[in-house]
XYZ file of C-alpha atoms in Angstrom:
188
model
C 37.861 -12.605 45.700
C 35.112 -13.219 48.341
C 33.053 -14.939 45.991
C 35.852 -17.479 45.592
C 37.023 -17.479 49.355
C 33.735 -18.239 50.468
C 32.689 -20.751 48.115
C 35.034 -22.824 48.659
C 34.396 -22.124 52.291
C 37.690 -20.808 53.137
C 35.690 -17.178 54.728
C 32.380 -17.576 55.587
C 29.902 -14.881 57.238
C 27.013 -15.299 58.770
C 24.463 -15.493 56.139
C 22.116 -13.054 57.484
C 25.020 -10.957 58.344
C 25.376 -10.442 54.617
C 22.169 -10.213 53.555
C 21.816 -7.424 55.947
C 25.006 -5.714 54.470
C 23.992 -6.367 50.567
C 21.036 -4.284 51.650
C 22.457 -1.873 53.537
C 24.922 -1.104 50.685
C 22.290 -0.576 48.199
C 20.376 1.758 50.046
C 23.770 3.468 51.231
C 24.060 4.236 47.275
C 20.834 5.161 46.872
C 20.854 7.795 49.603
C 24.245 8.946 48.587
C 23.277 9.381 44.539
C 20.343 11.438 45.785
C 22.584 13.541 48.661
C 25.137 13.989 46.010
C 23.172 15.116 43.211
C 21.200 17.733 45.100
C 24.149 18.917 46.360
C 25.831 19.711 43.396
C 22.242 20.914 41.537
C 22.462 23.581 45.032
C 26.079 24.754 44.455
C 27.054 23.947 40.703
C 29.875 21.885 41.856
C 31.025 18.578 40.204
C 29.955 15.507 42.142
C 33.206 14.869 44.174
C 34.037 10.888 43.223
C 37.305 10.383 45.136
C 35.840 7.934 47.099
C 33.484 6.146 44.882
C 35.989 3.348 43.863
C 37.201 2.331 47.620
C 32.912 1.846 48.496
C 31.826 0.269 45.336
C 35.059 -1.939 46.062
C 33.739 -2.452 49.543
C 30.661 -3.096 48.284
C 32.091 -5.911 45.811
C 33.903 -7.831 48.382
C 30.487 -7.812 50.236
C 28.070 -8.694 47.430
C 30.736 -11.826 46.649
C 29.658 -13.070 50.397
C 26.096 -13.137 48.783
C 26.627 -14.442 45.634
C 28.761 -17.476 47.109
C 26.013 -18.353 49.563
C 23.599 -18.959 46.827
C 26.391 -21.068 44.969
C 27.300 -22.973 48.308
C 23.524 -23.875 48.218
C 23.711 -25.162 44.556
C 26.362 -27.345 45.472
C 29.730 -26.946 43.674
C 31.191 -30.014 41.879
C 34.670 -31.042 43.226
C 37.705 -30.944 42.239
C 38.742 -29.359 38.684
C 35.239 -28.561 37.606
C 34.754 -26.793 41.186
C 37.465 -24.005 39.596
C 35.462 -23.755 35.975
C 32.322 -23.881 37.769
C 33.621 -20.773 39.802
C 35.181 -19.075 37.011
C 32.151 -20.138 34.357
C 29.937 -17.960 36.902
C 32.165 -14.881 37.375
C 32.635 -14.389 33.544
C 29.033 -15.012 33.266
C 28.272 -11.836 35.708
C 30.332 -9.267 34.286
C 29.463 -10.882 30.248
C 25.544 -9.814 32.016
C 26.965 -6.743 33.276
C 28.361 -5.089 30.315
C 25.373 -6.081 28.436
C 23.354 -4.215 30.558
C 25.170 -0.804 30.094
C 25.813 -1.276 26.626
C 21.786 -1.165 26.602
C 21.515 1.244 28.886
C 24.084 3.879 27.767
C 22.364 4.167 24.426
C 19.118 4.284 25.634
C 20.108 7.074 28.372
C 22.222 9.030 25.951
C 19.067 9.190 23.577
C 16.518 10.329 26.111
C 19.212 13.057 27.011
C 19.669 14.411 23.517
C 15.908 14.271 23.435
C 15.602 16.595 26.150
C 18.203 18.891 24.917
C 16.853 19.312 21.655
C 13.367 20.292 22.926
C 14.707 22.401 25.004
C 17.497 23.941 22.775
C 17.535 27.917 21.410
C 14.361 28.942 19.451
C 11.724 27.175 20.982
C 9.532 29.176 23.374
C 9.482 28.895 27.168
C 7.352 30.309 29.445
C 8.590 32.131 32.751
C 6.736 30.677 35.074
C 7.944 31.175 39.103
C 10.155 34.176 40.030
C 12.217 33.634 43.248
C 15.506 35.652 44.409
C 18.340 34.762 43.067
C 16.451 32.554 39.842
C 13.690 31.887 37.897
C 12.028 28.908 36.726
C 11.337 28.041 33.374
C 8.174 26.096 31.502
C 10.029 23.618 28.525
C 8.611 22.437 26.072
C 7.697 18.915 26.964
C 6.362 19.734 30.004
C 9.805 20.046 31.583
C 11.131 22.761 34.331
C 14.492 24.489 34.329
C 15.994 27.288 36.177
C 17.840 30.392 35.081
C 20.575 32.182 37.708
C 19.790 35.825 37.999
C 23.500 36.344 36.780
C 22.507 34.986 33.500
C 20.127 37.782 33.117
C 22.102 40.284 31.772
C 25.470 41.191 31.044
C 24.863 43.916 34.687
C 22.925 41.430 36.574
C 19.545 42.437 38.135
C 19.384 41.606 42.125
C 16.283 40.269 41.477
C 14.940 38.560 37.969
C 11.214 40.138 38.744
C 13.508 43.746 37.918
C 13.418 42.701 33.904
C 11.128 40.049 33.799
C 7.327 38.789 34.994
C 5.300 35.795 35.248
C 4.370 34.784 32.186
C 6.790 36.379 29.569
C 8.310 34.206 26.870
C 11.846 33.777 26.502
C 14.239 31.753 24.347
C 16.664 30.242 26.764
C 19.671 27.067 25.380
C 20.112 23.982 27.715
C 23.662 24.327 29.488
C 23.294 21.487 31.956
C 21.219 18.442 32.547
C 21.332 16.682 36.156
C 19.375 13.081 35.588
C 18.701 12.100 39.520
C 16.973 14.200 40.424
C 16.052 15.808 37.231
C 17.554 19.282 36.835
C 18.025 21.141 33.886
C 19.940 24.345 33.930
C 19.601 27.076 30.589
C 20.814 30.152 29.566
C 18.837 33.201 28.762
C-alpha cells in the first residue's frame, strides 16, 4: 500500500525519516527475537505472538516508504506501464521471498533433526556443571543442554548434586530445542 502511495507520490516521507525507521525496525526485531527467546528458555513458556502481526504489519507499511524511494529514483514510466511496472516489482518481492524460505525451511529443519538425533536416547552425555535447580549437560557434538532437577526422579532431589556429580554419564532424550539463542532442553 505505501509502496504504491508513495511511488506515485501520493504520501511521501522524508527520506531520511524512513531510512531511520527501516533501521530502527530491524533492530527493534532483533532485540525483541533475542528478549523473547530468553524469556521463554527462563520460564518454559511459549513465545507470546499476539502482537507479532500488527508490528511486522507496521513494519511493512514502513519498509514500502523505502522501497518506493529507490523506485521514485529509477524513474517510473507513465501511464499504463507505471501500474505493471508497480505491480511487476511487488510480485517480484514476495516470488524472492518465498524462495527464500522454501530454502531456508529445509535447510533449518535438517540442521534441527541433526541435532536431535545426536543428541537422542543412547548416546552418552557427560554431566558437566551442577547448579540449584539444574544441571548442564555435555552432547555429543560439542553441544550443551540442561536438565530441571524435577526431571531427576520420579521424588525430585532439591538439589541434582544429591544423586548425581560432575562427571557421571547419563543417557538423557532431547525434549526441546530453542534456535536463538541456542537452547536445548532433555530428559533424564
Amino acid at each position: 500500500i505505501t509502496l504504491i502511495l508513495s511511488a506515485l507520490s501520493l504520501v511521501v516521507l522524508n527520506e531520511r525519516l524512513t531510512d531511520i525507521l527501516v533501521a530502527l525496525s530491524i533492530v527493534y526485531v532483533g532485540v525483541e527475537n533475542i528478549v523473547l527467546a530468553r524469556r521463554a528458555a527462563a520460564t518454559g513458556a511459549p513465545r507470546p505472538s499476539a502482537h507479532r502481526f500488527w508490528v511486522a504489519s507496521a513494519f511493512g507499511l514502513v519498509h514500502g516508504f523505502g522501497f518506493s524511494g529507490v523506485l521514485r529514483e529509477i524513474g517510473l514510466p507513465e501511464g499504463a506501464a507505471r501500474f505493471w511496472s508497480l505491480l511487476s516489482f511487488n510480485v517480484g518481492v514476495e516470488i524472492a521471498q518465498v524462495a527464500l524460505c522454501a530454502l531456508a525451511f529445509p535447510l533449518l529443519t535438517a540442521w534441527r533433526r541433526g541435532i536431535e538425533r545426536r543428541g537422542a536416547i543412547g548416546q552418552k552425555q557427560w554431566l558437566q556443571n551442577l547448579q540449584v535447580a539444574s544441571l548442564l549437560v555435555s552432547l555429543a557434538g560439542g553441544k550443551d543442554a540442561l536438565v530441571h532437577v524435577s526431571q531427576l526422579a520420579d521424588e525430585p532431589p532439591s538439589r541434582p548434586d544429591e544423586i548425581l556429580k560432575i562427571g557421571d554419564t547419563l543417557r538423557v532424550r532431547v525434549t526441546e530445542i530453542t534456535i536463538t539463542p541456542l537452547f536445548i532442553g532433555v530428559l533424564f
